[in-house]
């Protein structure tokens, strides 16, 4: 039986990101992916929000995505656009890029990091004991890992086999989404009626002057709300044809589908993100309607929260209890995503009263403060982990400042490329003895001239020093001579090593 420190079930965006994070920390990790290759039938997610672009920038790979996608204002709430172009981030925009490209680029990075991906094999079950997990595979073989992470999507086998509950809300509406060819020219664009929202568009598009302009060639992407909530079985061409006829009176001679899928407004979240040596991340831990484009983004950020923690536990620099902070920090983030998707789906109902409510919300969102707060939420820039009272930076994302160091100019995010924590000292050097953590934490003396500004919060007091976790969140803020720093270093990066 082959052994790895970590086995990841599922090589979608979450599993790939997690594998990269673990590999950067030197962990022996392998992915088991059911699909025969990274090829993805269907376009699924349409892009990345600002915080995800930042997270990729922290690893030095954002440019790979930016080079292939379209930077555009994508944040919106229930159809009201939320412009973030004046936000204090290097990436005050989202990125239009289909999921198949996102996965291809992530898989390329994972490949460079030499993570084995076993394609065409399914995880069929597992058994955990005190020292590890035996993972059963569909080819009759098995793998043993110290830990197993289920990144195996909304119908997660790992979640079900672990017996982790998945409470939430059953669907009230469903839509079919497909990539097809049509014999006749359809009514392009969005159509709204009593059933809901429907659309025809080309898959290929360009952004011109901030507007999506579809090409007049290539496959057609159709979305149609169904009359009744559809079954959980795979939808067929016949289902699609019937749904089209119910809305447009014709199916426009629909044929040659390359992908037909059904999505609903079901919203469910794993009651626990960890059961012993088994963890969940991404869609395996939370599912919801695609409105607002938050699923892939939340999964990738789950992976970045979990990766360094799991690496430290596997490498025995931190106790297993560090893994509990993964659930504590990420469960509330997805719970909020579920709540905002439930609200948006409700606001998208097409009756006159709901339309009046949607217009009212839209009017409120035109006011500065609500606009800024919702824009920060939808772009993921306002995420705040509860790390206690103190400076506003505590538990929030570290801004990508342009620093001045003895070796010249340096961006904060460059310091995070190899996913190691950083103590950034912005006052007189030499105030704190870092030697007991020097094997794990980089100490950087630097100067920053400028205002410290956070999305939605505005300007904050310049700190003397900040302890930055590998995921880019601030674990401690203060003066390096304060006692609290040693505690924070121990909490997050393990006890001091003996001299
Ligand atoms: C129509 C639509 C539009 C969307 N738009 C957006 C958007 O704009 N923005 C956004 O952020 N999100 C969007 N999403 C959501 C997004 O697609 C998902 O949230 C995202 O794919 C989740 O990634 P994941 O890696 O957690 O899970 P998945 O992408 O589902 O990946 C799970 C992987 O595990 C594999 N697998 C499953 N079971 C097993 C097993 N037993 N053994 C081995 N492998 C297994 C699967 O083959 C798959 O590759 C959209 C979704 C849909 C359907």
XYZ file of C-alpha atoms and ligand atoms in Angstrom:
552
model
C 0.000 0.000 0.000
C 1.455 3.374 -1.013
C 1.751 5.866 1.820
C 1.497 9.634 1.721
C 1.282 12.209 4.479
C -1.934 13.564 2.935
C -4.328 12.036 0.410
C -6.722 14.434 -1.303
C -9.940 13.030 -2.783
C -10.846 15.221 -5.764
C -8.708 17.325 -8.067
C -11.086 20.214 -8.717
C -10.071 23.787 -7.868
C -10.087 23.143 -4.104
C -8.091 19.903 -4.206
C -5.543 21.375 -6.608
C -5.024 24.502 -4.508
C -4.671 22.439 -1.340
C -2.146 20.137 -3.001
C -0.067 23.139 -4.064
C -0.130 24.603 -0.559
C 0.937 21.313 1.024
C 3.673 20.722 -1.540
C 5.099 24.203 -0.887
C 5.405 23.212 2.772
C 7.292 20.053 1.800
C 4.416 17.663 2.558
C 4.157 14.380 0.636
C 0.681 14.697 -0.900
C -1.210 12.877 -3.647
C -4.527 13.600 -5.368
C -7.030 10.941 -6.438
C -9.317 12.292 -9.172
C -12.271 10.454 -10.677
C -12.044 12.186 -14.060
C -9.708 10.656 -16.627
C -7.886 13.973 -17.043
C -8.180 17.589 -15.913
C -10.529 18.170 -18.872
C -13.846 19.555 -17.600
C -17.131 19.003 -19.396
C -18.927 22.329 -19.239
C -17.808 25.781 -18.265
C -19.152 25.987 -14.657
C -17.589 28.879 -12.687
C -17.029 32.053 -14.631
C -14.151 33.580 -12.757
C -12.322 34.839 -9.725
C -13.064 37.546 -7.204
C -10.506 40.048 -5.988
C -9.517 38.189 -2.808
C -8.880 34.962 -4.714
C -6.672 36.848 -7.165
C -4.801 38.234 -4.147
C -4.407 34.751 -2.682
C -2.916 33.534 -5.962
C -0.701 36.629 -6.028
C 0.561 35.646 -2.564
C 1.956 32.512 -4.228
C 3.331 34.369 -7.237
C 0.921 32.748 -9.708
C -1.776 35.410 -10.202
C -0.189 36.558 -13.473
C -0.819 33.154 -15.045
C -4.560 33.673 -14.568
C -4.596 37.394 -15.351
C -2.815 36.722 -18.656
C -5.658 34.453 -19.817
C -8.754 36.151 -18.417
C -10.531 39.465 -18.581
C -10.179 41.857 -15.644
C -13.648 43.266 -15.079
C -15.967 44.555 -12.346
C -17.819 41.344 -11.437
C -19.031 41.892 -7.883
C -22.799 42.285 -7.627
C -25.610 41.671 -5.163
C -28.957 40.454 -6.515
C -28.153 42.048 -9.853
C -26.910 45.390 -8.520
C -23.313 45.883 -9.728
C -20.796 46.712 -7.002
C -17.772 48.507 -8.397
C -14.575 47.933 -6.416
C -12.231 49.972 -8.615
C -11.457 52.381 -5.763
C -10.710 49.630 -3.210
C -7.249 49.567 -1.615
C -5.963 46.409 -3.307
C -3.576 45.760 -6.180
C -6.438 43.892 -7.845
C -9.535 46.110 -7.598
C -11.497 43.933 -10.040
C -12.555 40.351 -10.687
C -11.358 38.096 -13.462
C -13.585 36.565 -16.121
C -12.086 33.117 -16.784
C -13.963 29.846 -17.182
C -13.350 27.103 -14.636
C -11.737 24.728 -17.147
C -8.973 27.292 -17.668
C -8.677 27.948 -13.923
C -8.252 24.220 -13.314
C -5.774 23.822 -16.168
C -3.568 26.613 -14.819
C -3.788 25.321 -11.237
C -2.971 21.786 -12.398
C 0.092 23.153 -14.222
C 1.323 24.717 -10.988
C 0.651 21.523 -9.024
C 2.534 19.577 -11.674
C 5.558 21.886 -11.294
C 5.412 21.161 -7.561
C 5.574 17.435 -8.446
C 2.339 16.368 -6.794
C 1.138 13.029 -8.216
C -2.445 13.123 -9.507
C -4.023 9.686 -9.967
C -6.578 10.354 -12.707
C -9.406 7.988 -13.572
C -9.598 6.586 -10.039
C -12.308 7.121 -7.447
C -12.084 7.075 -3.688
C -14.693 4.462 -2.730
C -14.326 4.406 1.052
C -11.921 4.760 3.938
C -11.190 3.599 7.453
C -9.361 5.765 9.942
C -7.444 4.667 13.010
C -5.238 6.464 15.542
C -2.311 6.909 13.200
C -3.805 7.363 9.770
C -6.445 6.633 7.154
C -6.682 3.697 4.736
C -8.221 5.037 1.548
C -9.973 2.518 -0.737
C -9.769 3.112 -4.465
C -11.949 1.992 -7.351
C -9.050 0.107 -8.968
C -8.912 -2.268 -6.008
C -5.760 -0.658 -4.626
C -5.572 1.479 -1.517
C -3.516 4.369 -0.223
C -2.620 5.212 3.341
C -2.376 8.796 4.499
C -1.790 10.454 7.841
C -4.777 12.566 6.768
C -7.491 12.392 4.097
C -9.058 15.582 2.770
C -12.372 15.352 0.922
C -12.267 17.944 -1.865
C -14.669 15.735 -3.790
C -17.468 18.192 -4.496
C -21.047 18.673 -3.362
C -21.949 14.984 -3.365
C -18.781 14.185 -1.412
C -18.300 10.519 -0.680
C -15.782 11.429 2.004
C -18.355 13.568 3.817
C -20.991 10.848 3.644
C -18.637 8.030 4.628
C -17.414 10.099 7.587
C -21.047 10.447 8.683
C -20.765 14.237 8.786
C -24.172 15.884 8.701
C -25.014 18.309 5.916
C -27.869 20.430 7.218
C -29.430 23.305 5.326
C -32.225 24.204 2.978
C -33.802 21.967 0.314
C -34.164 23.435 -3.184
C -37.162 25.586 -4.094
C -36.150 26.254 -7.689
C -33.906 24.638 -10.278
C -32.348 25.618 -13.569
C -30.775 23.728 -16.406
C -27.511 24.992 -17.814
C -26.039 23.546 -20.966
C -23.635 24.001 -23.840
C -25.355 23.105 -27.082
C -25.860 23.824 -30.744
C -29.144 25.175 -32.145
C -30.715 24.692 -35.560
C -32.397 28.114 -35.359
C -31.304 31.536 -34.140
C -32.553 31.971 -30.535
C -33.604 35.100 -28.705
C -30.176 36.179 -27.404
C -29.648 37.616 -23.964
C -31.617 37.458 -20.753
C -35.357 36.821 -20.530
C -37.313 37.239 -17.319
C -40.790 35.867 -16.710
C -42.908 34.511 -13.878
C -40.787 31.331 -13.780
C -37.485 33.125 -13.339
C -34.465 34.114 -15.376
C -33.387 32.437 -18.618
C -30.674 33.227 -21.131
C -28.976 32.381 -24.389
C -25.396 33.482 -25.018
C -22.259 32.332 -26.741
C -19.615 30.697 -24.619
C -16.862 32.831 -26.072
C -16.944 36.486 -25.121
C -14.809 39.587 -24.757
C -15.020 42.481 -22.367
C -15.268 45.757 -24.262
C -15.435 48.970 -22.203
C -16.355 46.908 -19.165
C -19.258 45.187 -20.956
C -19.497 41.511 -21.834
C -19.706 41.209 -25.622
C -20.466 37.676 -26.869
C -18.828 36.430 -30.042
C -21.060 35.462 -32.938
C -19.520 31.996 -33.298
C -18.904 28.897 -31.181
C -21.031 26.845 -28.771
C -24.123 28.314 -27.170
C -24.571 28.472 -23.410
C -28.188 28.266 -22.368
C -29.712 28.654 -18.945
C -33.384 27.979 -18.316
C -35.346 27.947 -15.083
C -37.522 24.843 -14.773
C -41.233 24.842 -14.013
C -40.729 22.467 -11.093
C -37.658 21.556 -9.090
C -35.968 18.852 -11.167
C -34.815 15.450 -9.862
C -31.274 14.856 -8.605
C -30.569 12.536 -11.545
C -28.483 13.805 -14.473
C -30.640 15.966 -16.780
C -31.138 14.860 -20.400
C -31.482 16.634 -23.746
C -35.201 15.911 -23.530
C -35.452 17.699 -20.154
C -33.677 20.666 -21.716
C -35.901 20.681 -24.794
C -39.065 20.615 -22.652
C -37.829 23.413 -20.426
C -36.984 25.557 -23.473
C -40.416 24.985 -25.005
C -42.085 25.937 -21.707
C -40.328 29.316 -21.787
C -39.834 30.245 -25.467
C -42.471 28.042 -27.072
C -39.703 26.329 -29.078
C -36.479 24.480 -28.379
C -34.805 26.171 -31.387
C -33.817 22.709 -32.642
C -31.440 22.138 -29.740
C -28.889 19.384 -30.414
C -25.337 18.141 -29.827
C -25.030 19.043 -26.145
C -21.511 18.830 -24.736
C -22.729 19.487 -21.203
C -26.124 19.593 -19.470
C -26.267 20.274 -15.772
C -28.850 21.275 -13.197
C -28.299 23.730 -10.375
C -30.678 24.687 -7.614
C -30.920 27.035 -4.670
C -30.219 24.199 -2.240
C -27.938 25.521 0.489
C -26.207 23.079 2.797
C -23.102 23.127 4.919
C -21.156 20.374 6.673
C -21.822 20.524 10.412
C -18.125 19.806 11.025
C -15.201 20.356 8.666
C -13.152 17.715 10.474
C -13.675 14.279 11.902
C -10.397 13.070 13.366
C -7.984 12.570 10.479
C -10.558 13.385 7.815
C -11.224 16.945 6.670
C -13.554 18.567 4.150
C -12.987 21.579 1.911
C -14.730 23.361 -0.960
C -18.070 22.131 -2.289
C -17.687 18.996 -0.135
C -18.185 21.323 2.844
C -20.720 23.765 1.405
C -23.119 23.994 -1.537
C -25.323 26.868 -2.615
C -26.702 28.608 -5.687
C -24.078 30.005 -8.093
C -25.420 33.578 -7.768
C -22.561 35.945 -6.983
C -19.973 33.425 -8.224
C -18.727 32.490 -4.766
C -18.356 28.679 -4.731
C -14.998 28.158 -6.377
C -13.614 31.226 -4.652
C -14.669 29.976 -1.231
C -13.195 26.531 -1.931
C -9.828 27.884 -3.061
C -9.691 30.053 0.055
C -10.652 27.085 2.282
C -7.641 25.298 0.814
C -5.329 28.215 1.566
C -6.581 28.350 5.160
C -6.165 24.616 5.673
C -2.934 23.974 3.753
C -0.342 25.520 6.055
C -2.120 24.306 9.198
C -2.263 20.719 8.005
C 1.363 20.966 6.863
C 2.475 22.110 10.306
C 0.570 19.296 11.997
C 1.962 16.704 9.576
C 5.472 18.121 9.994
C 4.929 18.004 13.779
C 5.686 21.666 14.381
C 2.145 22.275 15.688
C -0.292 20.171 17.713
C -3.368 18.668 16.060
C -5.549 21.269 17.801
C -4.381 23.807 15.191
C -6.694 21.986 12.761
C -9.719 23.027 14.822
C -9.053 26.636 13.836
C -9.766 25.589 10.237
C -13.414 24.840 11.043
C -13.647 27.799 13.439
C -12.449 30.236 10.796
C -13.881 28.856 7.577
C -17.312 27.590 8.699
C -18.592 31.131 9.405
C -17.259 32.358 6.038
C -19.269 29.785 4.064
C -22.276 30.230 6.373
C -22.317 33.871 5.332
C -22.038 32.894 1.659
C -25.027 30.558 2.099
C -27.010 33.359 3.730
C -26.260 35.875 1.002
C -27.127 33.382 -1.749
C -30.460 32.562 -0.066
C -31.175 36.286 0.089
C -30.190 36.883 -3.528
C -32.216 33.959 -4.863
C -35.244 35.295 -2.973
C -34.658 38.780 -4.395
C -34.499 37.380 -7.928
C -38.097 36.119 -7.788
C -39.992 37.704 -10.609
C -43.284 38.731 -8.972
C -44.048 42.442 -8.642
C -43.634 42.579 -4.883
C -40.195 40.974 -4.963
C -39.226 43.257 -7.845
C -40.190 46.249 -5.673
C -38.056 44.824 -2.865
C -35.121 44.265 -5.250
C -35.373 47.851 -6.492
C -35.418 49.051 -2.890
C -32.290 47.052 -2.026
C -30.636 48.334 -5.174
C -31.404 51.917 -4.094
C -29.875 51.238 -0.673
C -26.804 49.773 -2.338
C -26.301 52.996 -4.276
C -25.449 54.678 -0.959
C -21.750 54.808 -0.146
C -21.505 52.740 3.015
C -23.855 49.869 2.043
C -22.196 49.788 -1.393
C -18.726 49.543 0.107
C -19.699 46.909 2.680
C -21.475 44.657 0.221
C -18.736 45.102 -2.388
C -16.141 44.040 0.193
C -18.278 41.027 1.124
C -18.947 39.855 -2.433
C -15.293 40.242 -3.463
C -14.067 38.390 -0.350
C -11.943 41.340 0.756
C -13.673 41.822 4.101
C -13.027 38.353 5.549
C -12.273 38.686 9.239
C -11.252 35.751 11.408
C -12.108 36.196 15.081
C -8.652 36.385 16.620
C -9.653 38.570 19.543
C -9.760 42.262 20.331
C -7.107 44.630 19.130
C -5.869 46.442 16.068
C -8.295 46.295 13.096
C -5.689 44.348 11.105
C -5.907 41.411 13.493
C -7.589 38.497 11.681
C -7.861 40.479 8.440
C -5.930 40.205 5.175
C -2.521 41.787 5.097
C -2.410 44.494 2.425
C 0.163 44.056 -0.333
C 2.269 47.078 0.649
C 5.291 48.342 -1.234
C 8.031 48.039 1.371
C 11.499 49.484 1.496
C 14.091 47.038 2.840
C 17.867 47.093 3.190
C 17.923 45.040 -0.025
C 15.678 47.403 -1.948
C 11.933 47.639 -2.655
C 9.783 44.587 -1.919
C 6.074 43.742 -2.054
C 4.552 42.075 0.997
C 2.981 39.360 -1.163
C 6.412 38.444 -2.550
C 7.352 37.479 1.015
C 4.518 34.946 1.014
C 5.432 33.157 -2.217
C 6.798 30.064 -0.462
C 3.903 29.979 2.035
C 6.025 30.671 5.103
C 4.949 33.018 7.910
C 6.522 36.459 8.197
C 7.173 38.774 11.114
C 7.251 42.170 9.471
C 9.017 44.658 11.684
C 8.424 48.278 10.760
C 10.284 49.895 13.682
C 13.892 49.769 14.906
C 15.365 46.341 14.114
C 16.564 44.023 16.856
C 13.800 44.403 19.465
C 12.828 40.717 19.641
C 14.707 37.431 19.797
C 13.314 35.420 16.904
C 15.939 32.694 17.153
C 13.578 30.038 18.673
C 11.260 30.376 15.611
C 13.881 31.273 12.999
C 13.505 27.854 11.329
C 9.804 28.570 10.667
C 9.190 32.317 10.583
C 10.950 34.868 8.402
C 11.849 38.122 10.136
C 11.795 41.064 7.759
C 12.828 44.571 8.785
C 11.264 47.126 6.496
C 9.878 50.590 6.161
C 6.534 51.580 4.721
C 5.777 55.144 3.755
C 2.077 55.614 3.145
C -1.364 55.134 4.594
C -2.555 51.777 5.883
C -5.962 51.342 4.344
C -8.292 48.354 4.550
C -11.262 47.583 2.249
C -14.520 48.823 3.788
C -12.755 50.009 6.966
C -10.629 52.781 5.488
C -7.445 54.113 7.069
C -6.096 52.357 10.181
C -3.221 53.224 12.518
C 0.163 52.135 11.219
C 1.337 49.135 13.285
C 4.876 48.731 14.657
C 5.011 45.093 13.553
C 2.676 42.422 12.171
C 2.839 38.658 12.215
C 1.523 37.384 8.888
C 0.321 33.802 8.488
C 1.095 31.901 5.269
C -2.517 32.476 4.144
C -1.954 36.232 4.287
C -4.052 36.917 7.400
C -2.620 38.895 10.291
C -2.130 36.799 13.449
C -0.698 39.479 15.714
C -0.151 43.252 15.675
C 1.979 45.218 18.123
C 5.387 46.273 19.250
C 7.975 43.490 18.909
C 9.064 43.991 22.524
C 5.577 43.049 23.800
C 5.178 39.675 25.496
C 2.166 38.757 23.351
C 4.343 38.067 20.325
C 5.886 34.908 21.790
C 2.379 33.607 22.605
C 1.139 34.343 19.087
C 4.163 32.638 17.531
C 3.581 29.582 19.718
C -0.175 29.478 19.005
C 0.208 29.696 15.259
C 3.625 28.265 14.473
C 4.388 25.916 17.341
C 6.465 26.100 20.505
C 9.943 27.670 20.451
C 12.760 25.298 19.506
C 15.367 24.636 22.128
C 18.533 26.686 21.542
C -23.442 26.733 -13.370
C -22.430 27.000 -12.326
C -21.830 28.248 -12.282
C -20.901 28.514 -11.288
N -20.332 29.758 -11.253
C -19.405 30.032 -10.305
C -18.693 31.279 -10.310
O -18.874 32.136 -11.174
N -17.779 31.493 -9.336
C -17.517 30.557 -8.377
O -16.683 30.838 -7.487
N -18.139 29.362 -8.375
C -19.072 29.068 -9.311
N -19.671 27.839 -9.340
C -19.324 26.859 -8.317
C -18.036 26.121 -8.640
O -18.125 25.462 -9.880
C -17.758 25.135 -7.520
O -17.936 25.776 -6.281
C -16.331 24.604 -7.604
O -16.154 23.790 -8.719
C -15.989 23.815 -6.334
O -14.708 23.279 -6.453
P -14.336 21.966 -5.659
O -12.950 21.645 -6.078
O -14.625 22.168 -4.221
O -15.361 20.869 -6.170
P -15.536 20.294 -7.645
O -15.209 21.305 -8.663
O -16.874 19.662 -7.686
O -14.410 19.193 -7.737
C -14.539 17.961 -7.092
C -13.667 16.979 -7.823
O -13.688 15.741 -7.148
C -13.831 14.697 -8.084
N -14.467 13.602 -7.348
C -15.738 13.519 -6.902
N -15.929 12.385 -6.192
C -14.747 11.742 -6.194
C -14.291 10.526 -5.600
N -15.108 9.744 -4.880
N -13.004 10.157 -5.795
C -12.161 10.945 -6.526
N -12.540 12.103 -7.102
C -13.810 12.511 -6.913
C -14.656 15.268 -9.207
O -14.438 14.589 -10.412
C -14.151 16.701 -9.238
O -13.071 16.884 -10.116
C -20.580 27.526 -10.329
C -21.167 26.275 -10.386
C -22.081 26.001 -11.383
C -22.705 24.639 -11.451
